[in-house]
Amino acid sequence: MNIFKILLVYTVFSYIGAEIQILINPVNLPENMAPGTQLSRAYDKDVAGKADAYRFLNKTKDFVIDASSGVITSTKIFNYETDPIRFLFIVDTGGLMRRVLIINIIDVPEPPNCTADPQFSSGTATLEIAEDYPLFQSIYRVIATDEDSANGDQLMYTIETQLSGPKEGANSFGMDPISGVVSLKGGDPLDFEAGYHVFQLALRATDKTGLFCQGTLIIKIIDINDEKPQFEPFPLDSINVTEKKPVGEIIARVKATDRDEDNSITYSFKTQQEMFGLDPLKGIITLLQPLNLDNPNNSKTYPLEIEARDNGNNTNTYMFTVFVENIDDPISCDSSFSTGAGVSVSVPENIPASAFIYMILSRDPDIGQEVEHFQFVIAVRNKENLPVESCIGTITINIQNVNDESPVLTYIPDAPINIYENLPVGTMLVKLTATDRDIGDSVHYEFIGTQKEFSINEDSGEITIAYPLDYEDAATPKSWVLYIRAYDNKRMHSTTGSLTVILQDVNDNPPQCSQDIYTIELPENIPSETLLVSLTCTDKDATLPNNNIAYHLIMDTFSNKTFTLTNNELRIGSTHLDFDNAIFAGMHFKYTLFVRVSDEGSPALSTILTIIVRVSRINELNPVGTTSVTFSIFENSPVDALVGKITFTDADWPFNNLKYTIVGGNMGTPPKFYIEPDTGMIKLLDSLDREVESQYKITVRIVDLDNDAIPDPFRQRRATAQVTINVLNINDEPPVCNPPHLETRIYSIVKAPFVHLNCSDKDSPKEQLSYSIVGGNTNNQFTLRRLGVDPPSLVIRQNFQYDVFQGIQDPVTFQLLIEVTDELGGNKARQLSATTTVIIHVLPWTTAQPTSSTKTSTTTITTSVLKKISYYWSPYNWFPAVLTLTGALFMACLYAGAWCLFKDVPACSRLFPHCHKHQQHQPSLTAKDPGQVPSDRNAISIQFSDGRRKRKLKWETF
């Protein structure tokens, strides 16, 4: 039955002692952790090495547990803002014990996202606004999203750079930091005429942690007619003309200019004028009536107010005064001679021949005259030195007109006319004039030969541009010699002339490049001076400096010194690329560069190129940390206690993305330690025993994770750390004496030490053990003598001879109970003790042989009880009963089988009493052998406390 009890206790405690351990619980999982990362591990020593041992009782697609190893991994990348943030799983290994695993999803700050408008994030978002666009009215809104907004994160919008072209320096736009709306802020006005034709805005959305996204907005300015014509004033705002100014002649020309492009101006008098005429296109003022001051109705001054109007009905006026200068008239003659038909002149008959009588002045009446007669003016003046006096008379001779005159070109430029290629169709180059002396005959004009580029007005002689001119077009001549014919009504007479026109180049073509946007992807370790791209740009303008191209790189402060542009070659600058930068991460690991390609014309024209440089990460740096560390832990530390933490850093982005793994060392079987792969914290996996192993040396491998653009396990950089773990002693082993019971016989005259104790302690040296006799030492007849650090010996204080005090005459037995205590001088609360029993049979010393006696000596053994309290798992009340009953049946079956096999064996009479019918003899102790001590029984009783987590074991020795 004793054997049955021992096997039953062992079976119960070995079964209920099995326990599932989870290395990391709870698990804190960052939301951006890659799937497949080991999160924790379940361990059950009873199923270690078995297939299909581990499982989750509650099903999930987000996490899996390896059925053989118990490794727990995730199957997806979690989103803190949309996914559940806490998971509870029941880990089962098929036994009665189960464990709950807690997994918490940890929020990780994420950069904003500006890809709602793909053109904005790629740098090609373009819109147009008029130059009179109203202030503070929305132009564009940046739409950025941030998954962290669900946790209270807010975005701040800013304008990082504001570039304008072709003229630089404007600061016209503002951005609402809360809504991301771009509008005119009232700074520099949008003046197209001042050179502000296009703006490039770098807009950024930044969250509270400093992460951001950005894009580029291109705003083109549309020219509107918003400028008034401006007059070029006359000196002193006045014009002087003589009163003899012929009718029809030009007296002045007003000129107004308009800053708006492609705008024509017309002129008109603010009030109706009878004396003067005004060409509405050219601004030429001509005389319509004589200014003769002898006419009392004529004035000496004429204020004129002229209005200039452009295509958009923008007007401006100019006031000036025409002053008429007086000229002395000739003396007036007799009215009978100077008026009417004149007078006849009589001369004496003896007037000499060829004598001067009359001077006849004549002019051709065809020029502006409708009369068909000549006027001969006869002047008569007196002689000698008297003042000149004259009178004028008129003789009219009627004649018959005959077409006998050829037209005469009175105005055709001799010098070449230079024209610009950008003159619009219809622009007048020159107005030819020709006269025909024949009365009533008109002059007409035409080109000799075909001219598609120019046209000539048949009646007015105005030569205008008839076809768009392009200096860069190979089919367009660079100069023309125009041959003009002037002919009269019936083409009876004509005359010819030539005119040279030279075409001048205008800077009207901005540089053109092979492509507007370049996207380049390169690794972060690319060396300096590496050529990234050669820009290919041309200018269609045919002459210098209009087609001379220059390149200018526009960068922000973050890109400064990272890139250089020499001529048209973009290279890596002196500052190498660095993927491992938190600011650069907010820029989505890309640089956005702008290159202004400009010509040297006047005004200079330019084109903006966008170059997007995407940088891919390279695993450049090894993990850095202390490669040799030492930790200490007490041997009674609980499972999952922290041993120490290994801290390594990795400067590759993402920073410190490391995995810690134990790869070697004396870990023990099963392993005593495990390491959290993401934190480097070494924790206790199994209980320690310093008396078995006082020091562990393990090797930890540190590997960086996913630091290449394409993850490559063979290129992962790693480091190793040697970890020494010292197990600190805790007094958990009681002293042990060998043997635990001593029995000896001595004579009453013995004085020297007669028994040497042999006691030791696994976790205490010998010098820290103390000894004391705690029972059976009647009259203090025995004492302990100890020399040095060795265990003591028993010594008699006095002999037991018959003739001395307290001597003996008959044999006497003493049973001493000696207590051994460790931690001498230490913490008494932690001291452990053990007892050993020494049975001493003292025989009297006599010279005569003692007579034999049939009386049996009775030895009384002191009972000692050792109580040990420990903790165990307490099942439900029915479980121990069922388990006990099952064990009892099993042992009964085992005993029955053994009885059947060995019942006839004589040697088995003690184990199987039914094999023989005779009675067993009980041993007796006689005086002849005082060293024999009868042992009535040895019993082991097991008591389980009801409903508590304690068990009490009691050994009783009699």
Short mmCIF file of N, CA and C in Angstrom, two decimals, residues 579-682:
data_model
loop_
_atom_site.label_atom_id
_atom_site.label_comp_id
_atom_site.label_asym_id
_atom_site.label_seq_id
_atom_site.Cartn_x
_atom_site.Cartn_y
_atom_site.Cartn_z
N PHE A 579 18.42 58.39 -47.64
CA PHE A 579 17.06 57.87 -47.49
C PHE A 579 16.62 57.85 -46.04
N ASP A 580 17.61 57.74 -45.14
CA ASP A 580 17.33 57.52 -43.73
C ASP A 580 17.13 58.85 -43.02
N ASN A 581 16.02 59.51 -43.29
CA ASN A 581 15.76 60.83 -42.74
C ASN A 581 14.25 60.97 -42.54
N ALA A 582 13.85 61.39 -41.35
CA ALA A 582 12.43 61.50 -41.05
C ALA A 582 11.75 62.56 -41.91
N ILE A 583 12.45 63.67 -42.17
CA ILE A 583 11.86 64.72 -43.02
C ILE A 583 11.68 64.18 -44.43
N PHE A 584 12.67 63.45 -44.90
CA PHE A 584 12.59 62.89 -46.25
C PHE A 584 11.47 61.87 -46.35
N ALA A 585 11.18 61.18 -45.25
CA ALA A 585 10.07 60.23 -45.26
C ALA A 585 8.75 60.96 -45.47
N GLY A 586 8.62 62.16 -44.86
CA GLY A 586 7.41 62.94 -45.08
C GLY A 586 7.27 63.44 -46.50
N MET A 587 8.37 63.46 -47.25
CA MET A 587 8.35 63.86 -48.66
C MET A 587 8.16 62.66 -49.57
N HIS A 588 7.78 61.52 -48.97
CA HIS A 588 7.59 60.28 -49.72
C HIS A 588 8.86 59.88 -50.44
N PHE A 589 9.99 60.20 -49.85
CA PHE A 589 11.30 59.80 -50.34
C PHE A 589 11.51 60.22 -51.79
N LYS A 590 11.16 61.45 -52.08
CA LYS A 590 11.39 61.94 -53.43
C LYS A 590 11.73 63.43 -53.36
N TYR A 591 12.55 63.86 -54.30
CA TYR A 591 12.88 65.26 -54.49
C TYR A 591 12.09 65.76 -55.71
N THR A 592 11.56 66.96 -55.60
CA THR A 592 10.91 67.60 -56.73
C THR A 592 11.73 68.83 -57.10
N LEU A 593 12.40 68.76 -58.24
CA LEU A 593 13.28 69.83 -58.70
C LEU A 593 12.64 70.53 -59.88
N PHE A 594 12.95 71.81 -60.03
CA PHE A 594 12.47 72.59 -61.15
C PHE A 594 13.68 73.21 -61.86
N VAL A 595 13.68 73.13 -63.16
CA VAL A 595 14.75 73.70 -63.97
C VAL A 595 14.11 74.74 -64.89
N ARG A 596 14.57 75.99 -64.77
CA ARG A 596 14.10 77.05 -65.66
C ARG A 596 15.04 77.12 -66.87
N VAL A 597 14.47 76.89 -68.02
CA VAL A 597 15.22 76.97 -69.29
C VAL A 597 14.83 78.28 -69.95
N SER A 598 15.77 79.21 -70.07
CA SER A 598 15.49 80.57 -70.56
C SER A 598 16.36 80.88 -71.76
N ASP A 599 15.82 81.72 -72.66
CA ASP A 599 16.67 82.27 -73.72
C ASP A 599 17.15 83.65 -73.30
N GLU A 600 17.93 84.28 -74.15
CA GLU A 600 18.51 85.58 -73.82
C GLU A 600 17.90 86.70 -74.65
N GLY A 601 16.69 86.45 -75.17
CA GLY A 601 16.02 87.48 -75.94
C GLY A 601 15.47 88.57 -75.04
N SER A 602 14.84 89.56 -75.70
CA SER A 602 14.26 90.67 -74.95
C SER A 602 12.82 90.85 -75.41
N PRO A 603 11.84 90.54 -74.55
CA PRO A 603 12.04 90.00 -73.19
C PRO A 603 12.40 88.51 -73.24
N ALA A 604 13.07 88.07 -72.18
CA ALA A 604 13.49 86.66 -72.13
C ALA A 604 12.26 85.78 -71.92
N LEU A 605 12.25 84.64 -72.62
CA LEU A 605 11.19 83.65 -72.48
C LEU A 605 11.78 82.40 -71.83
N SER A 606 10.96 81.71 -71.07
CA SER A 606 11.47 80.55 -70.34
C SER A 606 10.42 79.46 -70.28
N THR A 607 10.91 78.26 -69.99
CA THR A 607 10.09 77.06 -69.80
C THR A 607 10.55 76.38 -68.51
N ILE A 608 9.59 75.89 -67.74
CA ILE A 608 9.89 75.22 -66.48
C ILE A 608 9.79 73.71 -66.68
N LEU A 609 10.86 73.00 -66.32
CA LEU A 609 10.86 71.53 -66.34
C LEU A 609 10.75 71.02 -64.91
N THR A 610 10.05 69.92 -64.75
CA THR A 610 9.90 69.26 -63.44
C THR A 610 10.66 67.95 -63.46
N ILE A 611 11.53 67.78 -62.47
CA ILE A 611 12.32 66.55 -62.34
C ILE A 611 12.00 65.95 -60.99
N ILE A 612 11.42 64.77 -60.99
CA ILE A 612 11.09 64.05 -59.76
C ILE A 612 12.11 62.94 -59.57
N VAL A 613 12.87 63.03 -58.48
CA VAL A 613 13.91 62.05 -58.18
C VAL A 613 13.42 61.20 -57.01
N ARG A 614 13.11 59.95 -57.31
CA ARG A 614 12.69 59.02 -56.26
C ARG A 614 13.91 58.23 -55.79
N VAL A 615 14.07 58.16 -54.48
CA VAL A 615 15.24 57.51 -53.88
C VAL A 615 14.80 56.19 -53.27
N SER A 616 15.48 55.12 -53.63
CA SER A 616 15.21 53.81 -53.04
C SER A 616 16.22 53.53 -51.95
N ARG A 617 15.77 52.85 -50.92
CA ARG A 617 16.61 52.64 -49.76
C ARG A 617 17.59 51.51 -50.00
N ILE A 618 18.73 51.62 -49.36
CA ILE A 618 19.79 50.62 -49.41
C ILE A 618 20.20 50.31 -47.98
N ASN A 619 20.37 49.06 -47.71
CA ASN A 619 20.79 48.63 -46.37
C ASN A 619 22.27 48.92 -46.23
N GLU A 620 22.61 50.06 -45.65
CA GLU A 620 23.99 50.52 -45.59
C GLU A 620 24.67 50.26 -44.24
N LEU A 621 23.94 50.26 -43.18
CA LEU A 621 24.53 50.32 -41.85
C LEU A 621 24.22 49.06 -41.06
N ASN A 622 25.21 48.63 -40.29
CA ASN A 622 25.03 47.48 -39.41
C ASN A 622 24.38 47.93 -38.10
N PRO A 623 23.65 47.04 -37.45
CA PRO A 623 23.15 47.37 -36.11
C PRO A 623 24.32 47.65 -35.16
N VAL A 624 24.14 48.62 -34.29
CA VAL A 624 25.20 49.08 -33.39
C VAL A 624 24.71 48.94 -31.95
N GLY A 625 25.56 48.37 -31.11
CA GLY A 625 25.21 48.24 -29.70
C GLY A 625 26.34 47.56 -28.95
N THR A 626 26.12 47.33 -27.67
CA THR A 626 27.12 46.66 -26.83
C THR A 626 27.13 45.18 -27.15
N THR A 627 28.30 44.66 -27.52
CA THR A 627 28.39 43.28 -27.99
C THR A 627 28.66 42.29 -26.86
N SER A 628 28.88 42.77 -25.67
CA SER A 628 29.11 41.86 -24.54
C SER A 628 28.45 42.47 -23.31
N VAL A 629 27.44 41.78 -22.78
CA VAL A 629 26.71 42.29 -21.63
C VAL A 629 26.56 41.18 -20.60
N THR A 630 26.38 41.59 -19.36
CA THR A 630 26.22 40.64 -18.25
C THR A 630 24.99 41.03 -17.45
N PHE A 631 24.12 40.06 -17.18
CA PHE A 631 22.93 40.27 -16.39
C PHE A 631 22.95 39.30 -15.20
N SER A 632 22.18 39.63 -14.18
CA SER A 632 22.05 38.77 -13.02
C SER A 632 20.58 38.61 -12.68
N ILE A 633 20.22 37.41 -12.18
CA ILE A 633 18.84 37.14 -11.82
C ILE A 633 18.83 36.14 -10.67
N PHE A 634 17.91 36.33 -9.74
CA PHE A 634 17.81 35.40 -8.62
C PHE A 634 17.21 34.09 -9.09
N GLU A 635 17.65 33.03 -8.46
CA GLU A 635 17.23 31.71 -8.91
C GLU A 635 15.76 31.43 -8.63
N ASN A 636 15.13 32.19 -7.75
CA ASN A 636 13.72 31.97 -7.47
C ASN A 636 12.82 32.92 -8.25
N SER A 637 13.35 33.57 -9.28
CA SER A 637 12.54 34.51 -10.07
C SER A 637 11.46 33.74 -10.81
N PRO A 638 10.26 34.35 -10.93
CA PRO A 638 9.16 33.65 -11.60
C PRO A 638 9.37 33.61 -13.12
N VAL A 639 8.66 32.71 -13.77
CA VAL A 639 8.68 32.63 -15.23
C VAL A 639 8.17 33.95 -15.81
N ASP A 640 8.79 34.37 -16.88
CA ASP A 640 8.50 35.63 -17.58
C ASP A 640 9.10 36.84 -16.87
N ALA A 641 9.96 36.59 -15.87
CA ALA A 641 10.65 37.71 -15.22
C ALA A 641 11.69 38.28 -16.19
N LEU A 642 11.89 39.59 -16.11
CA LEU A 642 12.85 40.27 -16.98
C LEU A 642 14.28 40.00 -16.50
N VAL A 643 15.09 39.47 -17.39
CA VAL A 643 16.50 39.24 -17.08
C VAL A 643 17.32 40.48 -17.42
N GLY A 644 17.10 41.05 -18.57
CA GLY A 644 17.82 42.24 -19.02
C GLY A 644 17.39 42.57 -20.43
N LYS A 645 17.83 43.69 -20.91
CA LYS A 645 17.45 44.15 -22.24
C LYS A 645 18.70 44.49 -23.04
N ILE A 646 18.74 43.94 -24.24
CA ILE A 646 19.83 44.26 -25.19
C ILE A 646 19.32 45.38 -26.10
N THR A 647 20.07 46.43 -26.16
CA THR A 647 19.66 47.59 -26.96
C THR A 647 20.66 47.81 -28.08
N PHE A 648 20.20 47.65 -29.30
CA PHE A 648 20.97 47.97 -30.49
C PHE A 648 20.19 49.00 -31.30
N THR A 649 20.89 49.78 -32.06
CA THR A 649 20.27 50.78 -32.92
C THR A 649 20.70 50.54 -34.35
N ASP A 650 19.80 50.94 -35.26
CA ASP A 650 20.09 50.83 -36.70
C ASP A 650 19.63 52.13 -37.35
N ALA A 651 20.55 52.84 -37.95
CA ALA A 651 20.25 54.15 -38.53
C ALA A 651 19.62 54.06 -39.90
N ASP A 652 19.44 52.85 -40.46
CA ASP A 652 18.70 52.71 -41.71
C ASP A 652 17.21 52.91 -41.45
N TRP A 653 16.55 53.57 -42.42
CA TRP A 653 15.11 53.78 -42.31
C TRP A 653 14.38 52.50 -42.70
N PRO A 654 13.30 52.09 -41.99
CA PRO A 654 12.81 52.70 -40.74
C PRO A 654 13.75 52.41 -39.58
N PHE A 655 13.95 53.43 -38.73
CA PHE A 655 14.96 53.35 -37.70
C PHE A 655 14.68 52.20 -36.73
N ASN A 656 15.79 51.55 -36.35
CA ASN A 656 15.76 50.55 -35.27
C ASN A 656 14.72 49.45 -35.53
N ASN A 657 14.56 49.11 -36.79
CA ASN A 657 13.65 48.01 -37.14
C ASN A 657 14.44 46.72 -37.06
N LEU A 658 14.59 46.20 -35.85
CA LEU A 658 15.50 45.10 -35.58
C LEU A 658 14.75 43.89 -35.05
N LYS A 659 15.36 42.75 -35.26
CA LYS A 659 14.83 41.50 -34.72
C LYS A 659 15.93 40.82 -33.92
N TYR A 660 15.59 40.45 -32.69
CA TYR A 660 16.53 39.80 -31.79
C TYR A 660 16.20 38.30 -31.71
N THR A 661 17.23 37.47 -31.85
CA THR A 661 17.04 36.03 -31.82
C THR A 661 18.20 35.40 -31.06
N ILE A 662 17.87 34.45 -30.18
CA ILE A 662 18.90 33.67 -29.50
C ILE A 662 19.33 32.55 -30.43
N VAL A 663 20.62 32.50 -30.76
CA VAL A 663 21.12 31.54 -31.74
C VAL A 663 22.10 30.55 -31.14
N GLY A 664 22.48 30.68 -29.91
CA GLY A 664 23.43 29.73 -29.35
C GLY A 664 23.65 29.96 -27.87
N GLY A 665 24.37 29.00 -27.25
CA GLY A 665 24.69 29.12 -25.84
C GLY A 665 24.06 27.98 -25.05
N ASN A 666 24.43 27.91 -23.78
CA ASN A 666 23.91 26.85 -22.91
C ASN A 666 22.56 27.29 -22.35
N MET A 667 21.54 27.12 -23.18
CA MET A 667 20.19 27.53 -22.80
C MET A 667 19.53 26.54 -21.85
N GLY A 668 20.03 25.30 -21.83
CA GLY A 668 19.39 24.29 -21.01
C GLY A 668 18.29 23.56 -21.78
N THR A 669 17.81 22.48 -21.23
CA THR A 669 16.73 21.70 -21.84
C THR A 669 15.66 21.44 -20.79
N PRO A 670 14.44 21.93 -20.92
CA PRO A 670 14.03 22.88 -21.97
C PRO A 670 14.73 24.23 -21.80
N PRO A 671 14.64 25.12 -22.80
CA PRO A 671 15.35 26.40 -22.70
C PRO A 671 14.93 27.19 -21.47
N LYS A 672 15.92 27.82 -20.86
CA LYS A 672 15.66 28.62 -19.66
C LYS A 672 15.28 30.06 -19.98
N PHE A 673 15.61 30.53 -21.19
CA PHE A 673 15.41 31.94 -21.50
C PHE A 673 14.80 32.06 -22.89
N TYR A 674 14.15 33.16 -23.11
CA TYR A 674 13.72 33.55 -24.46
C TYR A 674 13.88 35.06 -24.58
N ILE A 675 13.88 35.55 -25.80
CA ILE A 675 14.07 36.99 -26.06
C ILE A 675 12.92 37.48 -26.91
N GLU A 676 12.38 38.63 -26.53
CA GLU A 676 11.33 39.24 -27.34
C GLU A 676 11.96 39.77 -28.62
N PRO A 677 11.50 39.32 -29.80
CA PRO A 677 12.20 39.65 -31.04
C PRO A 677 12.18 41.13 -31.38
N ASP A 678 11.16 41.87 -30.92
CA ASP A 678 11.08 43.27 -31.31
C ASP A 678 11.63 44.23 -30.27
N THR A 679 11.79 43.79 -29.01
CA THR A 679 12.28 44.69 -27.97
C THR A 679 13.68 44.36 -27.47
N GLY A 680 14.14 43.10 -27.68
CA GLY A 680 15.44 42.69 -27.16
C GLY A 680 15.43 42.38 -25.68
N MET A 681 14.26 42.29 -25.06
CA MET A 681 14.19 41.97 -23.63
C MET A 681 14.30 40.45 -23.44
N ILE A 682 15.27 40.04 -22.64
CA ILE A 682 15.47 38.64 -22.33
C ILE A 682 14.66 38.32 -21.08
#
